[in-house]
Tab-separated table of C-alpha atoms and ligand atoms in Angstrom:
chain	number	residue	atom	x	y	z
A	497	UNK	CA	94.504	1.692	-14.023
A	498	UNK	CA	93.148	-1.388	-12.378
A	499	UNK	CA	92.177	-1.536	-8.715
A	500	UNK	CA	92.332	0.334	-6.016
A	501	UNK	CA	91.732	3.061	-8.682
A	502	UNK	CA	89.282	1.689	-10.939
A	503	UNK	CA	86.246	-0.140	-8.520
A	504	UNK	CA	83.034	-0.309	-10.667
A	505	UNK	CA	81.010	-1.044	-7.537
A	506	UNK	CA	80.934	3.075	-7.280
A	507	UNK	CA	77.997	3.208	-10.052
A	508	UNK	CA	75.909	-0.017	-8.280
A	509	UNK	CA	76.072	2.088	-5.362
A	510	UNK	CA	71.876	3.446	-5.457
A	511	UNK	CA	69.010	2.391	-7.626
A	512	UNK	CA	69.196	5.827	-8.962
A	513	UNK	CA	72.747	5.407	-9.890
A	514	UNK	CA	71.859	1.998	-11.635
A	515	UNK	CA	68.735	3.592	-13.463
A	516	UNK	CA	71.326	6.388	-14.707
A	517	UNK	CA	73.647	3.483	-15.779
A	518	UNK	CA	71.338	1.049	-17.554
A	519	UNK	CA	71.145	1.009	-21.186
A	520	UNK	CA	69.028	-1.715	-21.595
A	521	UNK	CA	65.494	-1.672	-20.351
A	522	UNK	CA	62.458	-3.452	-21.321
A	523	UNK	CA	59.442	-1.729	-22.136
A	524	UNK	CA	55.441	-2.426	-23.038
A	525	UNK	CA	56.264	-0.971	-26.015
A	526	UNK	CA	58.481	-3.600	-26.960
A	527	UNK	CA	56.543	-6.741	-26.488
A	528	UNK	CA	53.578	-8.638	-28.652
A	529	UNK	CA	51.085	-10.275	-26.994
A	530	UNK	CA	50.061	-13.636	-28.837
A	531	UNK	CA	46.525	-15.023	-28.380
A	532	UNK	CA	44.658	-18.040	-29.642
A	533	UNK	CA	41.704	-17.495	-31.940
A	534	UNK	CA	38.908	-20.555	-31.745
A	535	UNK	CA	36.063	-21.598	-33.407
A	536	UNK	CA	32.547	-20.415	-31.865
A	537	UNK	CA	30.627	-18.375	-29.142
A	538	UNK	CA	31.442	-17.155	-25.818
A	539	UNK	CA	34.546	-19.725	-25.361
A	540	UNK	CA	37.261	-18.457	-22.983
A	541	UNK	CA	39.099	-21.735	-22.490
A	542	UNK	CA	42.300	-22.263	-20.431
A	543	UNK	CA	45.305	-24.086	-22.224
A	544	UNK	CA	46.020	-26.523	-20.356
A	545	UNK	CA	49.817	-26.695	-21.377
A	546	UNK	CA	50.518	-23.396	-21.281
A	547	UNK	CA	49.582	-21.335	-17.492
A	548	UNK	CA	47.333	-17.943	-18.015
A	549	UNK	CA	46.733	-18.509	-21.746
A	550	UNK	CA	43.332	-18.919	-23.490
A	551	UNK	CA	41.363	-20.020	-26.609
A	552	UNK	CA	38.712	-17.337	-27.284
A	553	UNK	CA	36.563	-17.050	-29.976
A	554	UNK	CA	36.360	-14.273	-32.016
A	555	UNK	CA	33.462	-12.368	-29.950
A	556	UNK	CA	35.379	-12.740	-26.718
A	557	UNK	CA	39.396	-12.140	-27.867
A	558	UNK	CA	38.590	-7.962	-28.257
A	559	UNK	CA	38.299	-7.574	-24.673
A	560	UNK	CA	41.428	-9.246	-23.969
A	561	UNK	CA	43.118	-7.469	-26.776
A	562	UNK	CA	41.994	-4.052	-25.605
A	563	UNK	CA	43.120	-4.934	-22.072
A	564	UNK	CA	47.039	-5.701	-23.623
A	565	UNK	CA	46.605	-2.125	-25.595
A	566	UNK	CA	45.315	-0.527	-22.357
A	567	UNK	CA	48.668	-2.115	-20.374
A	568	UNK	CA	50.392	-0.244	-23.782
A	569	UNK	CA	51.169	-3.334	-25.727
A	570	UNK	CA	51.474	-2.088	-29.198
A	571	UNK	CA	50.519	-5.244	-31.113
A	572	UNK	CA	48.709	-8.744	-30.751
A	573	UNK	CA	50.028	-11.646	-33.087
A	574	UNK	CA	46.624	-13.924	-33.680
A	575	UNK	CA	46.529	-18.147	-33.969
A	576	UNK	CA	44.267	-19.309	-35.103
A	577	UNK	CA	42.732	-23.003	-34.498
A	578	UNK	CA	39.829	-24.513	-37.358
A	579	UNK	CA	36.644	-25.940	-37.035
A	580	UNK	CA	38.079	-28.901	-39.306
A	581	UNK	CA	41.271	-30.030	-40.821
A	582	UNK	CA	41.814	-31.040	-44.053
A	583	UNK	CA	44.375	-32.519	-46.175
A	584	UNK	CA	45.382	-29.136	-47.845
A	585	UNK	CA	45.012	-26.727	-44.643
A	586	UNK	CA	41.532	-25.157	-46.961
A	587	UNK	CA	40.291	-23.428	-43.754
A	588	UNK	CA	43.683	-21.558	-43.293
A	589	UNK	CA	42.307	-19.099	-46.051
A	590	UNK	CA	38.441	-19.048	-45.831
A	591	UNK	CA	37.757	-15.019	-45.372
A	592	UNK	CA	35.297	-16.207	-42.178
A	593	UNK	CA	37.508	-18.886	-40.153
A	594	UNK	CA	38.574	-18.079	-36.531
A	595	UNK	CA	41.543	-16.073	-37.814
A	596	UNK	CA	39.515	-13.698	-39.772
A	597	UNK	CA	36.559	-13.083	-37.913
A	598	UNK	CA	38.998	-12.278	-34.503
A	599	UNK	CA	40.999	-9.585	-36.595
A	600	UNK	CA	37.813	-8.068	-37.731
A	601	UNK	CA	36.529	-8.001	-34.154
A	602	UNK	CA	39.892	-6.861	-32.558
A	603	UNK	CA	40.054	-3.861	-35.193
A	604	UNK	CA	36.586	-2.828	-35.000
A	605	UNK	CA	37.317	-2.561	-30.336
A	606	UNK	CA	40.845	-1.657	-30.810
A	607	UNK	CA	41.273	-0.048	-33.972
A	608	UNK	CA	45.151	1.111	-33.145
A	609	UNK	CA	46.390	-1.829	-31.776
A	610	UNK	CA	49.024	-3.742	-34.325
A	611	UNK	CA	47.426	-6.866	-35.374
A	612	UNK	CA	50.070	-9.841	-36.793
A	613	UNK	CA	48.401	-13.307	-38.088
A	614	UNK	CA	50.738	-16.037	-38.063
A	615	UNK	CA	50.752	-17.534	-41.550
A	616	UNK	CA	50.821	-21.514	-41.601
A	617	UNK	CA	49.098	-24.643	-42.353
A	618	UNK	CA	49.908	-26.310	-39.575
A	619	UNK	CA	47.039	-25.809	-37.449
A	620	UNK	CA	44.858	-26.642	-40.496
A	621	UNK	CA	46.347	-29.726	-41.734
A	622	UNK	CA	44.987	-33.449	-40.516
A	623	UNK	CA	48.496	-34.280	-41.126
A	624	UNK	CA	49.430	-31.081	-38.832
A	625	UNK	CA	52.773	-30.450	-41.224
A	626	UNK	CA	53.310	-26.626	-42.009
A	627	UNK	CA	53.176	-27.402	-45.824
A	628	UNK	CA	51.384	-29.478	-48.749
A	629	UNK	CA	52.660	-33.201	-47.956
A	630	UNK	CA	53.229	-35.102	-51.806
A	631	UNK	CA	54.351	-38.230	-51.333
A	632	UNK	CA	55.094	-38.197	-47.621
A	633	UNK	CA	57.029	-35.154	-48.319
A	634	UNK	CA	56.854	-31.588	-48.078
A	635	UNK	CA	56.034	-30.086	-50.756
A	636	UNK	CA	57.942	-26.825	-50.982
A	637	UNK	CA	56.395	-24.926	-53.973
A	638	UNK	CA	53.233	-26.616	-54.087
A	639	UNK	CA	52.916	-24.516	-50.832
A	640	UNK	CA	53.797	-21.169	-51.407
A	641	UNK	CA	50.217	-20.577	-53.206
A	642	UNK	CA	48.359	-21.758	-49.979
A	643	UNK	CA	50.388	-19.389	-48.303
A	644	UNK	CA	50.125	-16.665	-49.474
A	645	UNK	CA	46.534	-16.855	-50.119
A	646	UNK	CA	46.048	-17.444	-46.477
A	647	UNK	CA	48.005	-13.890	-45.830
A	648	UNK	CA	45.727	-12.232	-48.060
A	649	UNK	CA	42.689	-13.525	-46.225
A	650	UNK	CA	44.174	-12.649	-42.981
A	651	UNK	CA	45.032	-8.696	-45.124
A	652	UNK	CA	41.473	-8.390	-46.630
A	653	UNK	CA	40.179	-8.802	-43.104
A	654	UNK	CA	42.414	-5.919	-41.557
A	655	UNK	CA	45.683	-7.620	-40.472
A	656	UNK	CA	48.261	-4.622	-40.416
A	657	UNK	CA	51.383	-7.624	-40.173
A	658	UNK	CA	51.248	-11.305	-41.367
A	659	UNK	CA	53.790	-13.726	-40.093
A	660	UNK	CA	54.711	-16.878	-42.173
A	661	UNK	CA	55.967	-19.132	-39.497
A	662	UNK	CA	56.090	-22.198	-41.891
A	663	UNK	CA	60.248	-21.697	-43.124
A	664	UNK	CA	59.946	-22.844	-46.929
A	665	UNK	CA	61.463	-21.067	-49.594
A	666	UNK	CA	60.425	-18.514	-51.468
A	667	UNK	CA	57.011	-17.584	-49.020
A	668	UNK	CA	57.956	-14.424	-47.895
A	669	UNK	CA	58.296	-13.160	-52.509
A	670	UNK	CA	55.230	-15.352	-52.648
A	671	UNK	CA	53.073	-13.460	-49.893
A	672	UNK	CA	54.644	-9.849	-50.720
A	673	UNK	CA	53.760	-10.415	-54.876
A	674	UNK	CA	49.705	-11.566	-54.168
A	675	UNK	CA	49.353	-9.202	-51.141
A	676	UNK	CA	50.488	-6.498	-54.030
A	677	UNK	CA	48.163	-7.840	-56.842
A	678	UNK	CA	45.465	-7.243	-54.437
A	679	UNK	CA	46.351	-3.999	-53.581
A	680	UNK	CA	47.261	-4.365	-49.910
A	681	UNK	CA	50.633	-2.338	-50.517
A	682	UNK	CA	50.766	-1.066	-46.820
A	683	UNK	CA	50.317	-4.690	-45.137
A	684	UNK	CA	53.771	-5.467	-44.147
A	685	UNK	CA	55.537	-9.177	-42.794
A	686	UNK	CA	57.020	-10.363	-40.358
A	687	UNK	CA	59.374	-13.208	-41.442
A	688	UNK	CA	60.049	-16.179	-39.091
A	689	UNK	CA	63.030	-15.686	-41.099
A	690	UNK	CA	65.424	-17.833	-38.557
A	691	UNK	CA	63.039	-20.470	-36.965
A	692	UNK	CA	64.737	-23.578	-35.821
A	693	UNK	CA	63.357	-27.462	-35.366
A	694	UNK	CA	63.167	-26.535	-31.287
A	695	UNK	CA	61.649	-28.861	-28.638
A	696	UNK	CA	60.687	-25.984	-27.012
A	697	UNK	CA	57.329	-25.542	-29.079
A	698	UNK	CA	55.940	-28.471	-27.265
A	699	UNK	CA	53.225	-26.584	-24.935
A	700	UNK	CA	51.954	-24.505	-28.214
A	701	UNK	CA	51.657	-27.845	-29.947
A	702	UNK	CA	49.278	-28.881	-28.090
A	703	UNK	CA	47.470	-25.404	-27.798
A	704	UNK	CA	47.138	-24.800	-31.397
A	705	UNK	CA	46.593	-29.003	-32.197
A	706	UNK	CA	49.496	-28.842	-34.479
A	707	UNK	CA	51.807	-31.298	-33.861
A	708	UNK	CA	52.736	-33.108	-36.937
A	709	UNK	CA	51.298	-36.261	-37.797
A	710	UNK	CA	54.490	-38.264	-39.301
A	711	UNK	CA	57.848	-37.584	-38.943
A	712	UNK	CA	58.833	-34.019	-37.817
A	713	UNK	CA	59.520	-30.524	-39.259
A	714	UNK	CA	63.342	-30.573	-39.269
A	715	UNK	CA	63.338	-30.924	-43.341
A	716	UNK	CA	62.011	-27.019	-43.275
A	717	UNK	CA	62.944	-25.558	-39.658
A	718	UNK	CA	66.520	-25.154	-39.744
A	719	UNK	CA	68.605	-27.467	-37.509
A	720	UNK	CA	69.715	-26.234	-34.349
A	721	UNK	CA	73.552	-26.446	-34.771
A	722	UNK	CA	73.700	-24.652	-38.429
A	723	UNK	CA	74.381	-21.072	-37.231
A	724	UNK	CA	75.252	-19.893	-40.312
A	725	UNK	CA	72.415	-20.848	-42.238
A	726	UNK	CA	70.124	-18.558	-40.062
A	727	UNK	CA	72.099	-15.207	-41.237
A	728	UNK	CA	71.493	-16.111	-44.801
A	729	UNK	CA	67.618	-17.307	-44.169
A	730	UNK	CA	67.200	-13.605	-42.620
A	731	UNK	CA	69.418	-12.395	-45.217
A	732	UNK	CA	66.608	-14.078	-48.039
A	733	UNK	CA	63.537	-12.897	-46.136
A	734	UNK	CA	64.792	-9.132	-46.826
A	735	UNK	CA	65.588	-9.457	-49.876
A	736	UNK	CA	62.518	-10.990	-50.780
A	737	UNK	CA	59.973	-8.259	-48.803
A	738	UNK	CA	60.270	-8.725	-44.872
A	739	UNK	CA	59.612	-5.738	-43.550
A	740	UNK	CA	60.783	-7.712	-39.901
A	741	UNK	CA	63.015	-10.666	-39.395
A	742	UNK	CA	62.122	-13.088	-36.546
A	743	UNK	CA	64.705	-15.073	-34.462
A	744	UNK	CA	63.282	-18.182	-32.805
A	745	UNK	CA	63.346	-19.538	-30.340
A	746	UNK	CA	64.550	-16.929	-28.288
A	747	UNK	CA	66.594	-18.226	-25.116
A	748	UNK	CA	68.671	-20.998	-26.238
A	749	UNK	CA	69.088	-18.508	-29.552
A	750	UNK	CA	70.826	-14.926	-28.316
A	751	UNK	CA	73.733	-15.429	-29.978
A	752	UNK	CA	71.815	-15.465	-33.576
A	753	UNK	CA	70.170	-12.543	-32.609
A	754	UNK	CA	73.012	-10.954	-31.635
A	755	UNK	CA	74.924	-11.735	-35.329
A	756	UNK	CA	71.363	-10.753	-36.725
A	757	UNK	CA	71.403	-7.367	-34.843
A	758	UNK	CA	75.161	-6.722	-35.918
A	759	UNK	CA	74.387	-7.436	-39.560
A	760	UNK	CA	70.881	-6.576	-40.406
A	761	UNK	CA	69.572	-2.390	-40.864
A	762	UNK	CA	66.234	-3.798	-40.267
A	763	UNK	CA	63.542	-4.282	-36.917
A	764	UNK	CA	64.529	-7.291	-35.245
A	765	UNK	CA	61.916	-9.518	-33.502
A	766	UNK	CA	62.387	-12.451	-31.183
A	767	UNK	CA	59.986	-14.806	-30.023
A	768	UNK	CA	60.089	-16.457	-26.351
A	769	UNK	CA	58.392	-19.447	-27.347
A	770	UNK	CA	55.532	-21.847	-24.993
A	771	UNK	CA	58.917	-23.938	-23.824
A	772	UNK	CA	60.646	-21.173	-22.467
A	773	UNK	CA	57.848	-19.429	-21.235
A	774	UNK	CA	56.623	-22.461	-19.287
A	775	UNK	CA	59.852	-23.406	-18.139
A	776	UNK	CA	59.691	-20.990	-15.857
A	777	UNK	CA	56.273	-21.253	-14.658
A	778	UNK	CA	56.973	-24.537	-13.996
A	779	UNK	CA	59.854	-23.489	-11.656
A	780	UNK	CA	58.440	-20.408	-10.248
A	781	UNK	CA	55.720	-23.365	-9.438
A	782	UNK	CA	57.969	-25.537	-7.485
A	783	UNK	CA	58.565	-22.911	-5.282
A	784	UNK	CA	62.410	-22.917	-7.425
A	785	UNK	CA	62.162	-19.179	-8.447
A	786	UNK	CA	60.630	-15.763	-8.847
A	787	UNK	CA	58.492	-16.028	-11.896
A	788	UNK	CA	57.831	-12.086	-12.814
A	789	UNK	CA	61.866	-11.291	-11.734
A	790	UNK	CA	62.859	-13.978	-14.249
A	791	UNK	CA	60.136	-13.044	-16.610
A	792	UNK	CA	61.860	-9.330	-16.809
A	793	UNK	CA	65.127	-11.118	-16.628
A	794	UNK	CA	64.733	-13.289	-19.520
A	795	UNK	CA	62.577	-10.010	-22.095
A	796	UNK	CA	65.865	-8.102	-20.513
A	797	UNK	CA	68.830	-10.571	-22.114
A	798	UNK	CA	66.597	-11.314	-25.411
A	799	UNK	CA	66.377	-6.941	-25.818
A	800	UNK	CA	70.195	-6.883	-25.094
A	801	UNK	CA	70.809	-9.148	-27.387
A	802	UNK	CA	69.216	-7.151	-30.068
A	803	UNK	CA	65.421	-7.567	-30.684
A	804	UNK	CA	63.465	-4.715	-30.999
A	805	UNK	CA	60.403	-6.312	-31.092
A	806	UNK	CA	59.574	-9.530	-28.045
A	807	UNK	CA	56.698	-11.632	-28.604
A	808	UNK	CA	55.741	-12.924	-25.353
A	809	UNK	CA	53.004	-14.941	-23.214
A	810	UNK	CA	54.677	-13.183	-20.287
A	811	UNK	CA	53.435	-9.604	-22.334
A	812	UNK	CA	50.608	-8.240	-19.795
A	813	UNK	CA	52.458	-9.293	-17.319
A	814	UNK	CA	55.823	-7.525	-17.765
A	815	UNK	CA	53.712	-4.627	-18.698
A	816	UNK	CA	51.448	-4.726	-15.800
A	817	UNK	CA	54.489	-4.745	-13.208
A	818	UNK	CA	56.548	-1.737	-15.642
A	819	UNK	CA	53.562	0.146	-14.796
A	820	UNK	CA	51.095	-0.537	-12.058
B	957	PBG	C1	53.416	-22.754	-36.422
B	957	PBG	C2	54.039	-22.166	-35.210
B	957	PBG	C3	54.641	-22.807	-34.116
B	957	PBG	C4	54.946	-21.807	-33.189
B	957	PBG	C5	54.567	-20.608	-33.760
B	957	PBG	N1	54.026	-20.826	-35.013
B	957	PBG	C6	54.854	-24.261	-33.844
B	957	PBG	C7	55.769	-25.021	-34.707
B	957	PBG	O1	56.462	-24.509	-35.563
B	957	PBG	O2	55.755	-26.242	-34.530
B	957	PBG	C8	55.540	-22.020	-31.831
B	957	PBG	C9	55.242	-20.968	-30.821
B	957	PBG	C10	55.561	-21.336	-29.412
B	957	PBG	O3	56.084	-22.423	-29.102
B	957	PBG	O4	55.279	-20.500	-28.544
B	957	PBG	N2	54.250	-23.151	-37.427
């Protein structure tokens, strides 16, 4: 039954016809909108590495929350940058750092929008490593306790989601057992469950000051080849309390979302990292490309793929031009 009688053209035919056809379509309320939470008063300051995104402090990132919620972004996932570093990360979990002060500002504009902390030291750390460094190494179970007193911080202060981004073992039964001692049964996490060593986190390096010191983080992020270590790493993460798995990257990563999606009874998210989303910036710049066509392109393959849930610079954006 090939051609003449078969011609699949016949349902490309209208824009109708392909609206009737499509099964995939990207939507505001897939996406989270990621913003960077900074010491201070009044600060609204371009990134320089990464096009349309900000520092704010905590009494100017509401408004810009409430506008994602009012473009119907369902949730905001909040860096946060210190006022100093330390060898142990200590401002990570002080109840009044950037962090903590911008969830209790965006809950108080915007109480329904999601709020998601990313959980890690890096950020905090002079040495700019994601965990407790002993001995020029990483300290594994030395940091779990950091951890997870950093998500309870981030909890106590009204964070509905917190996201351990740092990949060591164990974090996710770390931060589920001390969010429970305290009480905070209903705050739920989203795992960077499969997070790889990617050179595509350069631009938020430099936004969040968190490139490491020494060395580099491929003895925790998982190396970019090992595709089957990512389905058990997701596979861990639920066992141990994830209430969401994360795949990232997100581009150069589809197929592990697509094994995760085909495996996995639980919400998958996927994050289009700084890299990716500057990549294209920097070619719609050159005159190369359509940057909002690719934008929706690029959300469009990573939600085909299988993520339910698209953490995005490119979030008000997308949902600006879904609805005008
Ligand atoms: C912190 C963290 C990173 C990103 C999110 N959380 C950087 C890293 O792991 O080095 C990257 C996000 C992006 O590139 O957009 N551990």
């Amino acid at each position: 039954m090939a051609f003449p009688h078969t011609r699949l053209r016949r349902l490309r035919t209208s824009p109708a016809m392909r609206r009737l056809v499509r099964s995939t379509q990207v939507t505001p309320d897939d996406l989270v909108y990621p913003l960077f939470a900074c010491p201070g008063r009044d600060v609204r300051e371009p990134i320089a590495s990464m096009t349309g995104c900000y520092h704010f402090s905590p009494d100017r990132i509401a408004a810009e929350a409430a506008e994602a919620a009012s473009l119907g972004i369902p949730a905001v996932l909040l860096f946060g940058l210190p006022q100093a570093k330390d060898a142990t990360g200590s401002e990570a979990w002080a109840d009044d750092n950037a962090v903590c002060q911008a969830v209790r500002a965006i809950k108080q504009t915007v109480p329904d929008l999601v709020v998601i902390t990313d959980v890690c030291l890096c950020a905090y750390t002079d040495h700019g490593h994601c965990g407790v460094v002993r001995d020029g190494r990483i300290d594994n179970d030395a940091t779990l306790e950091p951890l997870a007193r950093t998500a309870v911080a981030h909890a106590r202060a009204g964070a509905d989601l917190v996201a351990p981004s740092d990949m060591m073992d164990g974090r996710v039964a770390a931060i589920r057992r001390a969010l429970d001692d305290e009480g905070l049964i209903e705050v739920g996490i989203l795992s960077y469950a499969a997070k790889y060593a990617s050179a595509f986190y350069g631009p938020f390096r430099e936004a969040a000051h968190s490139a490491p010191g020494f060395g580099d983080r491929k003895t925790y992020q998982m190396d970019l080849a090992a595709d089957h270590q990512a389905l058990r790493e997701i596979e861990l993460d639920i066992a141990e309390g994830a209430d969401i798995v994360m795949v990232k990257p997100a581009l150069a990563y589809l197929d592990i979302l697509c094994r995760a999606r085909e495996r996995f009874d639980v919400p998958l998210a996927a994050y289009n990292v700084s890299g990716e989303y500057m990549m294209l910036h920097a070619a719609a710049e050159a005159g190369l490309v359509d940057l909002e066509a690719c934008a929706l392109e690029v959300l469009t393959a990573i939600k085909r793929a299988g993520a339910d849930i698209i953490i995005t610079y490119f979030a008000k954006d997308v949902a600006r031009r879904l609805h005008p």
